Short mmCIF file of C-alpha atoms in Angstrom, two decimals:
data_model
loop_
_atom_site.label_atom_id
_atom_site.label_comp_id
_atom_site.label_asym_id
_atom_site.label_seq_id
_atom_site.Cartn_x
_atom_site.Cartn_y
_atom_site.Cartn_z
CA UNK A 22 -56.47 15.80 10.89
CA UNK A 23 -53.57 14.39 12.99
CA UNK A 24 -50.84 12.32 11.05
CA UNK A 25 -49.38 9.12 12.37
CA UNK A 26 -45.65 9.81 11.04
CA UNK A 27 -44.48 6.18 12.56
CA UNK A 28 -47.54 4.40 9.94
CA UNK A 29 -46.32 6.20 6.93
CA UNK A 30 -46.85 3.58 4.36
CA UNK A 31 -42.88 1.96 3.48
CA UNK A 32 -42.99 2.48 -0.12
CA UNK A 33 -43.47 6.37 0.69
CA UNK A 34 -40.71 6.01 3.30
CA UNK A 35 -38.67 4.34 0.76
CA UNK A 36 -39.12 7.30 -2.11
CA UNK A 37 -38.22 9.30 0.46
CA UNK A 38 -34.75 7.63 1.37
CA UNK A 39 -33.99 7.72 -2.35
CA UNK A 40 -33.80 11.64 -2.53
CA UNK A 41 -30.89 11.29 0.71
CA UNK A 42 -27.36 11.41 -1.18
CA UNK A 43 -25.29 10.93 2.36
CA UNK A 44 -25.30 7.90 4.29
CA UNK A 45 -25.60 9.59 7.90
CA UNK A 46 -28.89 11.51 7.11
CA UNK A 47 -30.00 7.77 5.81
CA UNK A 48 -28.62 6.63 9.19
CA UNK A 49 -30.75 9.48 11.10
CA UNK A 50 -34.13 8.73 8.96
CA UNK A 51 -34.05 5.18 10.00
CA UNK A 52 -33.24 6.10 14.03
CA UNK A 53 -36.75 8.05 13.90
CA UNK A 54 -38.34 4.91 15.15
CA UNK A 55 -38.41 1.65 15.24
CA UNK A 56 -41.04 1.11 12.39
CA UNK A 57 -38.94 2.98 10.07
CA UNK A 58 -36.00 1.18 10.88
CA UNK A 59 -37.67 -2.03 10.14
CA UNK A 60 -39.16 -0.59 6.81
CA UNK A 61 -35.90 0.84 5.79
CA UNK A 62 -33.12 -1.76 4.81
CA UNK A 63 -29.85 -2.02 7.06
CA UNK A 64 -27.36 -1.59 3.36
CA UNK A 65 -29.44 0.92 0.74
CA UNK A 66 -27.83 0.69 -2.78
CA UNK A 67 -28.15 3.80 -3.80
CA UNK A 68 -25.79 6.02 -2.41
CA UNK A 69 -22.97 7.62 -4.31
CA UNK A 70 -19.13 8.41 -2.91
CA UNK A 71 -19.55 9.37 0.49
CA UNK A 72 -16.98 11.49 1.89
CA UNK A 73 -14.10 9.91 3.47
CA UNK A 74 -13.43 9.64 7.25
CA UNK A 75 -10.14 9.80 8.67
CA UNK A 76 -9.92 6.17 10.84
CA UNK A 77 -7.30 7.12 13.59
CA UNK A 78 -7.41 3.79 15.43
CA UNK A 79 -9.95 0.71 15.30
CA UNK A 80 -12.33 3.14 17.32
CA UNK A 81 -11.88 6.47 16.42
CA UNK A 82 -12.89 8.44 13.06
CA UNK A 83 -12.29 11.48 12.63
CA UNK A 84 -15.28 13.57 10.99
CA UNK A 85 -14.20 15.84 8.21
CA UNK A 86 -17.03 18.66 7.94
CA UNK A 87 -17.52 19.14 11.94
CA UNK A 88 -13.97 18.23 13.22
CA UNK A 89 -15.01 15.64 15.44
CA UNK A 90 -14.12 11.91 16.45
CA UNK A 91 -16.48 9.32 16.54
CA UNK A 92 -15.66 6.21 18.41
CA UNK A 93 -16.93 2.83 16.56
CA UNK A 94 -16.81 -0.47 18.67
CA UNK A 95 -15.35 -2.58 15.44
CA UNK A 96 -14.11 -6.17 16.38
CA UNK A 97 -10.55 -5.70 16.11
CA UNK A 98 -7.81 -5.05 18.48
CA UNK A 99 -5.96 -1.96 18.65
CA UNK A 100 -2.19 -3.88 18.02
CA UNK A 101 -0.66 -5.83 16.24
CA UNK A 102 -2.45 -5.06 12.93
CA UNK A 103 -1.42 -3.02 9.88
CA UNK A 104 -3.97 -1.46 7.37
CA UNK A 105 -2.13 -2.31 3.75
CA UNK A 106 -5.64 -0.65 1.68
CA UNK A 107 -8.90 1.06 2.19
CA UNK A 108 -11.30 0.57 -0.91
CA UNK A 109 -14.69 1.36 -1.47
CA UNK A 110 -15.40 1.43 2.38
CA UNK A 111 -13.26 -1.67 2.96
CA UNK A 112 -10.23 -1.94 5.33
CA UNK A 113 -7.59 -4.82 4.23
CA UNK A 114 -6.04 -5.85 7.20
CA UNK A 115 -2.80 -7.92 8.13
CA UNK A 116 -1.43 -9.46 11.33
CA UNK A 117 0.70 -11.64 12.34
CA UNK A 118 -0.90 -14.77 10.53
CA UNK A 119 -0.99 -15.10 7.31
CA UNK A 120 -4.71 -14.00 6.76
CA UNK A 121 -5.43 -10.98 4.36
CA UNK A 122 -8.83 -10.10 6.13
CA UNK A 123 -11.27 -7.47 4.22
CA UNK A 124 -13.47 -5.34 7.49
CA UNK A 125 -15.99 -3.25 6.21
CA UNK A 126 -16.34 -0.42 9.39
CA UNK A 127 -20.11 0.24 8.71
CA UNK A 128 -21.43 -3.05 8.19
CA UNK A 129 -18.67 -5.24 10.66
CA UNK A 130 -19.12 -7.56 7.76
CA UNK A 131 -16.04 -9.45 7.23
CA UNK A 132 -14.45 -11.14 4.59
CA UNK A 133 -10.93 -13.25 4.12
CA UNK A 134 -8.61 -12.60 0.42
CA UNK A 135 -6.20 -15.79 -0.31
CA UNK A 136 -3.27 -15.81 2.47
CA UNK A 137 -0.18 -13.93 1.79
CA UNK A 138 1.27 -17.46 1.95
CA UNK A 139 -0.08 -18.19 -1.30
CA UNK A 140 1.71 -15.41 -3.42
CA UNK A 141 3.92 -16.96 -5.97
CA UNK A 142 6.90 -16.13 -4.45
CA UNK A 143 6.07 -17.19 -0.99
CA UNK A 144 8.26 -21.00 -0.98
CA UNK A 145 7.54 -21.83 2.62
CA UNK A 146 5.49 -21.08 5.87
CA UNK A 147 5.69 -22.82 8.99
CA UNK A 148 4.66 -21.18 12.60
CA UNK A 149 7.51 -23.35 14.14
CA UNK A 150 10.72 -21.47 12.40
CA UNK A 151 10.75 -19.27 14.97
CA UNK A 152 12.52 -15.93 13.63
CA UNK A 153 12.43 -17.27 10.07
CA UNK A 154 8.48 -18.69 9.65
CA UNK A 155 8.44 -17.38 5.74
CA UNK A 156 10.56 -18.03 3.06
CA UNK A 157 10.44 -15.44 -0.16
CA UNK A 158 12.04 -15.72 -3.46
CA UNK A 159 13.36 -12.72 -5.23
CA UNK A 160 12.96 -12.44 -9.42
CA UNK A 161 16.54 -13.48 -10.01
CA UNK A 162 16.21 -17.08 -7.28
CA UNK A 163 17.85 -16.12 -4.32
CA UNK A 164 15.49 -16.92 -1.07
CA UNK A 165 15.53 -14.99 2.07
CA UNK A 166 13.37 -15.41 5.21
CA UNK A 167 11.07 -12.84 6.53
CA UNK A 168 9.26 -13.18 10.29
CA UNK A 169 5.94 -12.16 11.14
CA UNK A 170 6.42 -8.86 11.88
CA UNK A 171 8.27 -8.34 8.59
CA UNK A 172 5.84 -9.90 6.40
CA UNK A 173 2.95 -8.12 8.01
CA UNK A 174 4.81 -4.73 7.53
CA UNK A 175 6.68 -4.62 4.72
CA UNK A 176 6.07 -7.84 2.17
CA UNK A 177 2.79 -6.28 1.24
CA UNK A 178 2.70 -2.52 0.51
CA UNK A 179 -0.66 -2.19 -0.25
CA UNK A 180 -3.87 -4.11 -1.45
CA UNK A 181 -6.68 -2.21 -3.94
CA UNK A 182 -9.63 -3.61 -4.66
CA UNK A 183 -12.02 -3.42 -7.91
CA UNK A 184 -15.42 -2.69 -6.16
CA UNK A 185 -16.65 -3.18 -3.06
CA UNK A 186 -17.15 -7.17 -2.45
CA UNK A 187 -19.94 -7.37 -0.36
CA UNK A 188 -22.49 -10.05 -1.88
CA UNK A 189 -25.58 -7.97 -1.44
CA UNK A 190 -23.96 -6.25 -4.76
CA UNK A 191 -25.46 -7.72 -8.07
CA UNK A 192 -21.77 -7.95 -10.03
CA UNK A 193 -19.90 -8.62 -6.83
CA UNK A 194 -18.63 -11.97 -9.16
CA UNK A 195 -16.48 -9.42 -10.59
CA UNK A 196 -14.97 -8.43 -7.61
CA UNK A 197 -10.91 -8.72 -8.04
CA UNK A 198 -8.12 -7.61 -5.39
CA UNK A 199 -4.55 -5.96 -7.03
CA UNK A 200 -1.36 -5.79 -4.67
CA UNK A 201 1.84 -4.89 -4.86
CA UNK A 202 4.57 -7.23 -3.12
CA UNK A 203 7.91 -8.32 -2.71
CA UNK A 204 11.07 -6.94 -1.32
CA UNK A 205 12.04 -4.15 -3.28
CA UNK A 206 8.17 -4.02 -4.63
CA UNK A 207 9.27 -5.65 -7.55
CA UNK A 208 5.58 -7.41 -7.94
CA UNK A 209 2.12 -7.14 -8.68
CA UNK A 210 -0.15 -9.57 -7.81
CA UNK A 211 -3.85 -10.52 -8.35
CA UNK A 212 -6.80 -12.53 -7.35
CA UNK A 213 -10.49 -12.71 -8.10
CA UNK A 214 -13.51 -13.88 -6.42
CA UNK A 215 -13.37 -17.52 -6.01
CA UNK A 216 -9.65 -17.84 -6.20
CA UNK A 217 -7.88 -20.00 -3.41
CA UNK A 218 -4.30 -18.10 -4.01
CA UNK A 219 -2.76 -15.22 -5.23
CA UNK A 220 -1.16 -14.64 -8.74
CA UNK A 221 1.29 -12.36 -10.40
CA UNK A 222 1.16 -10.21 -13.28
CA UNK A 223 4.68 -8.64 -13.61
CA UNK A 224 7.89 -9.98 -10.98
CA UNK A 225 10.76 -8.15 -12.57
CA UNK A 226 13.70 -5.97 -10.54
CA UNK A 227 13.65 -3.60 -13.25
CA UNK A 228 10.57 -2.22 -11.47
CA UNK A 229 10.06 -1.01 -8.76
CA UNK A 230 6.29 0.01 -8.29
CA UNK A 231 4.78 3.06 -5.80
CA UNK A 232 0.71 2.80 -6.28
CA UNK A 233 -1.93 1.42 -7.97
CA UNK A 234 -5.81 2.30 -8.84
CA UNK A 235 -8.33 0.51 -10.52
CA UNK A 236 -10.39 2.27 -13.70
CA UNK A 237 -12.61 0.98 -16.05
CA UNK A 238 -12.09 -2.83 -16.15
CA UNK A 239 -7.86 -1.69 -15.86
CA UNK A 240 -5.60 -1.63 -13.17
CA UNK A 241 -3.44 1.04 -13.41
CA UNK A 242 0.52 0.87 -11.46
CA UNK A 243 2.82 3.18 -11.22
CA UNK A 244 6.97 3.33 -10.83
CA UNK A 245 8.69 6.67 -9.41
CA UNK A 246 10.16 7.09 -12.66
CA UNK A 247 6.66 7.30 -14.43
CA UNK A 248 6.56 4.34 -15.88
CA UNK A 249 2.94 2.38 -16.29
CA UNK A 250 2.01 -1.04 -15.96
CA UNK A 251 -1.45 -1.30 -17.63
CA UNK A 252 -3.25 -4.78 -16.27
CA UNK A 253 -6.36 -6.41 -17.56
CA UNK A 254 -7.08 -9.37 -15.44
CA UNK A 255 -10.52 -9.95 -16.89
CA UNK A 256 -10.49 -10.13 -20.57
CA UNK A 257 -8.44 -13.00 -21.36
CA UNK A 258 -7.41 -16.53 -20.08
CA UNK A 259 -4.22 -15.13 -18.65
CA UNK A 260 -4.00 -11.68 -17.10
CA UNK A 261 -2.43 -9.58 -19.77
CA UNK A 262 -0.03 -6.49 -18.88
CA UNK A 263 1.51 -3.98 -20.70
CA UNK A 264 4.04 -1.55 -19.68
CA UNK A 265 4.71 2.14 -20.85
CA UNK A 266 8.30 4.21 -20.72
CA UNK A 267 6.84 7.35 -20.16
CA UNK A 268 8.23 11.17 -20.70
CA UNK A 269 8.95 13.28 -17.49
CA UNK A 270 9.29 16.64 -17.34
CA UNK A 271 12.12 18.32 -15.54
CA UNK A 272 9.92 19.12 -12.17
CA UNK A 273 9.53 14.98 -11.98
CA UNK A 274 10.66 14.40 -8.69
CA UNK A 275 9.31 13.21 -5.16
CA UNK A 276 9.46 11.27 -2.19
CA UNK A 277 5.86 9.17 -2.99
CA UNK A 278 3.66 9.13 -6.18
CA UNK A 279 0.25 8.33 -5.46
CA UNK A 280 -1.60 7.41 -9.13
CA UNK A 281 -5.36 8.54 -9.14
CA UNK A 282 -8.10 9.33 -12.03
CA UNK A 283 -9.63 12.49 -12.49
CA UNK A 284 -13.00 11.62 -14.38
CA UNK A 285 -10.89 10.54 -17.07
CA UNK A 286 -7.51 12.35 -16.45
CA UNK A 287 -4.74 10.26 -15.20
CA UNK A 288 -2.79 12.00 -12.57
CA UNK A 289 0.41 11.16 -11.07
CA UNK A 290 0.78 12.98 -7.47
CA UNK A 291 4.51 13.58 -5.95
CA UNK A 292 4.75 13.86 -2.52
CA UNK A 293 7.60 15.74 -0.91
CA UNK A 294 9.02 15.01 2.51
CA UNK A 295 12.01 16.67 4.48
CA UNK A 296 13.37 15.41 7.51
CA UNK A 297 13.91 17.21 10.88
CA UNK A 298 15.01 17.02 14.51
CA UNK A 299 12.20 17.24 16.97
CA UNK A 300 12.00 17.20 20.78
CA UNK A 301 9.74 15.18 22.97
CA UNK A 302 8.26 18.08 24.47
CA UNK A 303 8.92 16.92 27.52
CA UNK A 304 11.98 18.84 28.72
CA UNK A 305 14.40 16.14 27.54
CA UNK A 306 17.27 15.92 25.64
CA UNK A 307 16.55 13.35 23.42
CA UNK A 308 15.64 13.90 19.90
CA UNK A 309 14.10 12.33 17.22
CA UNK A 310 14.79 12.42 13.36
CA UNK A 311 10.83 13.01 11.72
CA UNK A 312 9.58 13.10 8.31
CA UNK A 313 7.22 16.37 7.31
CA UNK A 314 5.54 16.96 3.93
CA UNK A 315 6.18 20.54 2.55
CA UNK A 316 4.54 19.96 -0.65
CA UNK A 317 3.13 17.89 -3.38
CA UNK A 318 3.13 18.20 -7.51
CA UNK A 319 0.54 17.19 -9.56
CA UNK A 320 1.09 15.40 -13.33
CA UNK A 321 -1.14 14.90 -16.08
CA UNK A 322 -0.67 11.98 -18.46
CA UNK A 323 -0.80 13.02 -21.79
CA UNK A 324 -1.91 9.89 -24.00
CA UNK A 325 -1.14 10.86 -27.01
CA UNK A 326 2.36 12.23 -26.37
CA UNK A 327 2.96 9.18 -23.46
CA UNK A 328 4.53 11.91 -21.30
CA UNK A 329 3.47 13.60 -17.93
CA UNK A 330 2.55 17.33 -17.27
CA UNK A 331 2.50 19.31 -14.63
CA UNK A 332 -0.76 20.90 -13.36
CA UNK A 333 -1.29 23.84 -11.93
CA UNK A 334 -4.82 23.29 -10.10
CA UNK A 335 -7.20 20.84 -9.82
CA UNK A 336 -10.41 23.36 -10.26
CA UNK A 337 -13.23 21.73 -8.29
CA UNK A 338 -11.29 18.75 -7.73
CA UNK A 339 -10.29 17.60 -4.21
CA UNK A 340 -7.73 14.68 -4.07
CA UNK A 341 -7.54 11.88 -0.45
CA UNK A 342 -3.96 10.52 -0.96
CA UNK A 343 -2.35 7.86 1.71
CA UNK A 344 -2.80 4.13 2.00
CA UNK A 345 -5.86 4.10 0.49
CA UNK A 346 -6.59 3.73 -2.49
CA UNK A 347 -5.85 7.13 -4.28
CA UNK A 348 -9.22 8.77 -4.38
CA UNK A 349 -10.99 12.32 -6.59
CA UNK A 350 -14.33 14.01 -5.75
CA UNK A 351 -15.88 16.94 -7.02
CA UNK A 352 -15.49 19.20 -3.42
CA UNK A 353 -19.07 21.12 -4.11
CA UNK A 354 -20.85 18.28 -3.14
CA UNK A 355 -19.25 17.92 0.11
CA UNK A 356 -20.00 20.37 3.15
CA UNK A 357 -17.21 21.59 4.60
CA UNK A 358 -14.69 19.74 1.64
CA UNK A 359 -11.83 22.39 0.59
CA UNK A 360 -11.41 22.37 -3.92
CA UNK A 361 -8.05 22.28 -5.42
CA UNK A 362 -6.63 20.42 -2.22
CA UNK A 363 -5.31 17.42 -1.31
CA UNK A 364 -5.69 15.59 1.92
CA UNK A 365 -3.07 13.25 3.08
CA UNK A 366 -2.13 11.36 5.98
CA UNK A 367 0.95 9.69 7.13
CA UNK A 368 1.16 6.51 5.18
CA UNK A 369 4.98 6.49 4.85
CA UNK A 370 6.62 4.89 7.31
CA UNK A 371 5.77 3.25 10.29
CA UNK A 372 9.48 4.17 11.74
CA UNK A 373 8.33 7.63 11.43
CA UNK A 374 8.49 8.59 15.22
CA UNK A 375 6.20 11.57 14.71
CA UNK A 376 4.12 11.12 17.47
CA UNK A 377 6.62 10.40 19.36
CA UNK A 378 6.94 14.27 19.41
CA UNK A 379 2.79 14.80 19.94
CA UNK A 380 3.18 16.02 16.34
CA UNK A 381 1.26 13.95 13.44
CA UNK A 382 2.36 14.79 9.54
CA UNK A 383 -1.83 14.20 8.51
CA UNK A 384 -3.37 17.87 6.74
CA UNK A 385 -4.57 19.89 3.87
CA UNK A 386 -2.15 21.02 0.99
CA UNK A 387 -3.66 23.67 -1.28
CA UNK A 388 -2.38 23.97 -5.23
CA UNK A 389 -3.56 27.88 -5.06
CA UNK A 390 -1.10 28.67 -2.75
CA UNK A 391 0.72 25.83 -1.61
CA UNK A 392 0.10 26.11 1.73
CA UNK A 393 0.13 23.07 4.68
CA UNK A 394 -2.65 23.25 7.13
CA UNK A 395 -2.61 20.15 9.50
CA UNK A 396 -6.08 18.45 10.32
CA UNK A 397 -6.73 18.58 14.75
CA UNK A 398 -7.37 15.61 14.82
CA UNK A 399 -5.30 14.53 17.19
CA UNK A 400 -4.93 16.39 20.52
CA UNK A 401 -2.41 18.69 21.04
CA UNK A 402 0.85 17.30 22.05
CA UNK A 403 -0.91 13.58 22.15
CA UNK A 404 0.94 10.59 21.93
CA UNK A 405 -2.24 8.51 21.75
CA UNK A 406 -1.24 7.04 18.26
CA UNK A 407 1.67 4.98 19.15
CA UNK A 408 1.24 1.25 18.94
CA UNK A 409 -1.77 1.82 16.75
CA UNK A 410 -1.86 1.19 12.50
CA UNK A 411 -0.70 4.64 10.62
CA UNK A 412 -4.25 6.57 9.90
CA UNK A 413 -6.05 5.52 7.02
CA UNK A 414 -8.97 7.14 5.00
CA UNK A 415 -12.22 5.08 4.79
CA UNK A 416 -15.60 5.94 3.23
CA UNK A 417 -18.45 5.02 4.63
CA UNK A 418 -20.39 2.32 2.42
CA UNK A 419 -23.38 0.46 3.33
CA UNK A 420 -22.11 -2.34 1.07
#
């Protein structure tokens, strides 16, 4: 007896769905034909962490397990935009307005956060002060003026968000977005679903804060020093903060910390940069001073002792580290995902004239043997990045 695959009956096709734990064999199952895809919905629910991609520009992604790009016509130009966060499959973009847009790359679904002209700290914005359009208090009252470029590259350092805010999500209403701001990065700042403008939790000089990752109903920020600003935005009338001096062992020291949660483990990652002279391959004479990462250390908070310790390994563990937000998986349930690694890209500095050189500072650093191996992403020699937002790691999410 001859089966009619294309009238298989959808709640069959739907059990079946359920038992696919990546999104792209989802993506193939609905492409058999068109019935399915009807009978299937566009955004399942059910998927867990999908492995990150590595997004290059606003069309290319770079495919961990094969090694392969995969261009993605997403509404969005390639300049004049800066990635300042990549959450739960969501890009937060700036420009030169002062619109925080949220872009999720799967879905093209787009959302706006409060303007960056609504921060606390932001006293004016006007398009017509040419030069001078924003006006930005400092925690002790002075005011200095920041143009477009500036504010879009360097007010904001980067955005986190709690969950993914997409309103086909049942507790999307607790959606909130945490940044850290200012000159200096003196300031963290909130907002929750609903809200009109940003607010701050903590403005103070004394601080000057590297990352930030949300945890349990917490958001978690970091200082290079080791200090801890725990936030809880949701269970009171006010935001409540408090902050922790911390204990740092000797080997405490770094370039970037990157804060991210290990099941329950708090770890604070250093990141270690050198600089060096490189030529433009091009038979000139003209060199440029470049950033490289030789290394990074891994600390363990220690809650009971309120100090940091350095790890050796991260066993199964496999860490994504650059401006995203900090992220952990398990490595065995990813094809083709390397354990006790950490994959970073270079979120630094936009000044960084890497490329410039057809080199790109974006790899795999091993804790077994502390060993670099850069990701081909790009092609050899290629100078393709310029002009384009620093890379930034996204995972896919239908929601």
């Amino acid at each position: 007896m001859s089966v009619e695959w294309i009238e298989l009956p959808s709640e069959i096709l739907e059990s079946i769905s359920k038992l696919f734990s990546f999104y792209t064999d989802y993506l193939r199952l609905r492409a058999v034909c068109h019935s399915w895809r009807s009978s299937l919905p566009k955004n399942p629910l059910h998927f867990p962490p999908q492995l990150p991609c590595l997004m290059l520009s606003p069309r290319a992604f770079f495919h961990l397990p094969n090694h392969k790009t995969h261009l993605l016509n997403l509404p969005e130009p390639s300049n004049g935009i800066r990635y300042c966060g990549s959450s739960h499959g969501w890009l937060v973009i700036l420009d030169d307005s002062p619109n925080v847009r949220l872009l999720n790359p799967v879905t093209r679904e787009t959302l706006h956060l409060p303007r960056v002209n609504t921060f606390p700290d932001v006293v004016s914005f006007s398009y017509s002060n040419i030069g001078r359009e924003y006006l930005v208090a400092n925690p002790r009252g002075g005011v200095h003026a920041l143009n477009l470029n500036q504010m879009r590259n360097c007010y904001v350092k980067k955005i986190v968000l709690s969950s993914s805010p997409s309103p086909c999500l049942q507790n999307c209403d607790n959606f909130a977005a945490f940044a850290i701001v200012g000159k200096g990065q003196h300031s963290l700042g909130f907002c929750k679903k609903g809200h009109d403008s940003w607010g701050f939790v903590i403005s103070d000089e004394m601080y000057c804060w590297e990352d930030v990752v949300y945890q349990n109903g917490l958001f978690y920020a970091v200082t290079k020093e080791g200090t801890i600003a725990v936030c809880d935005i949701y269970g009171y009338e006010s935001p409540q903060v408090t902050v922790i001096q911390t204990t740092t062992p000797f080997e405490f020291c770094g370039d970037i910390y990157y804060v991210v949660f290990s099941g329950v483990d708090m770890l604070l990652v250093a990141r270690n940069l050198e600089q060096e002279f490189d030529n433009n391959d091009d038979g000139g004479d003209e060199c440029n001073l470049v950033y490289r990462t030789v290394g990074f250390d891994v600390f363990k908070m220690n809650w009971s002792e309120m100090k940091w310790e350095k790890i050796e390994s991260l066993g199964d563990r496999v860490l994504f580290l650059g401006g995203n937000s900090s992220l952990c998986l398990i490595a065995s349930d990813f094809v083709g995902c390397l354990k006790d690694c950490i994959y970073f890209t270079d979120d630094y500095s936009d000044s960084n004239y890497d490329d410039a050189c057809g080199k790109h500072d974006v790899g795999v650093f091993s804790l077994w043997d502390q060993s670099i191996e850069l990701l081909p992403c790009y092609p050899r020699n290629s100078y393709s990045r310029l002009g384009w937002p620093l890379p930034i790691w996204v995972s896919p999410n239908p929601c």
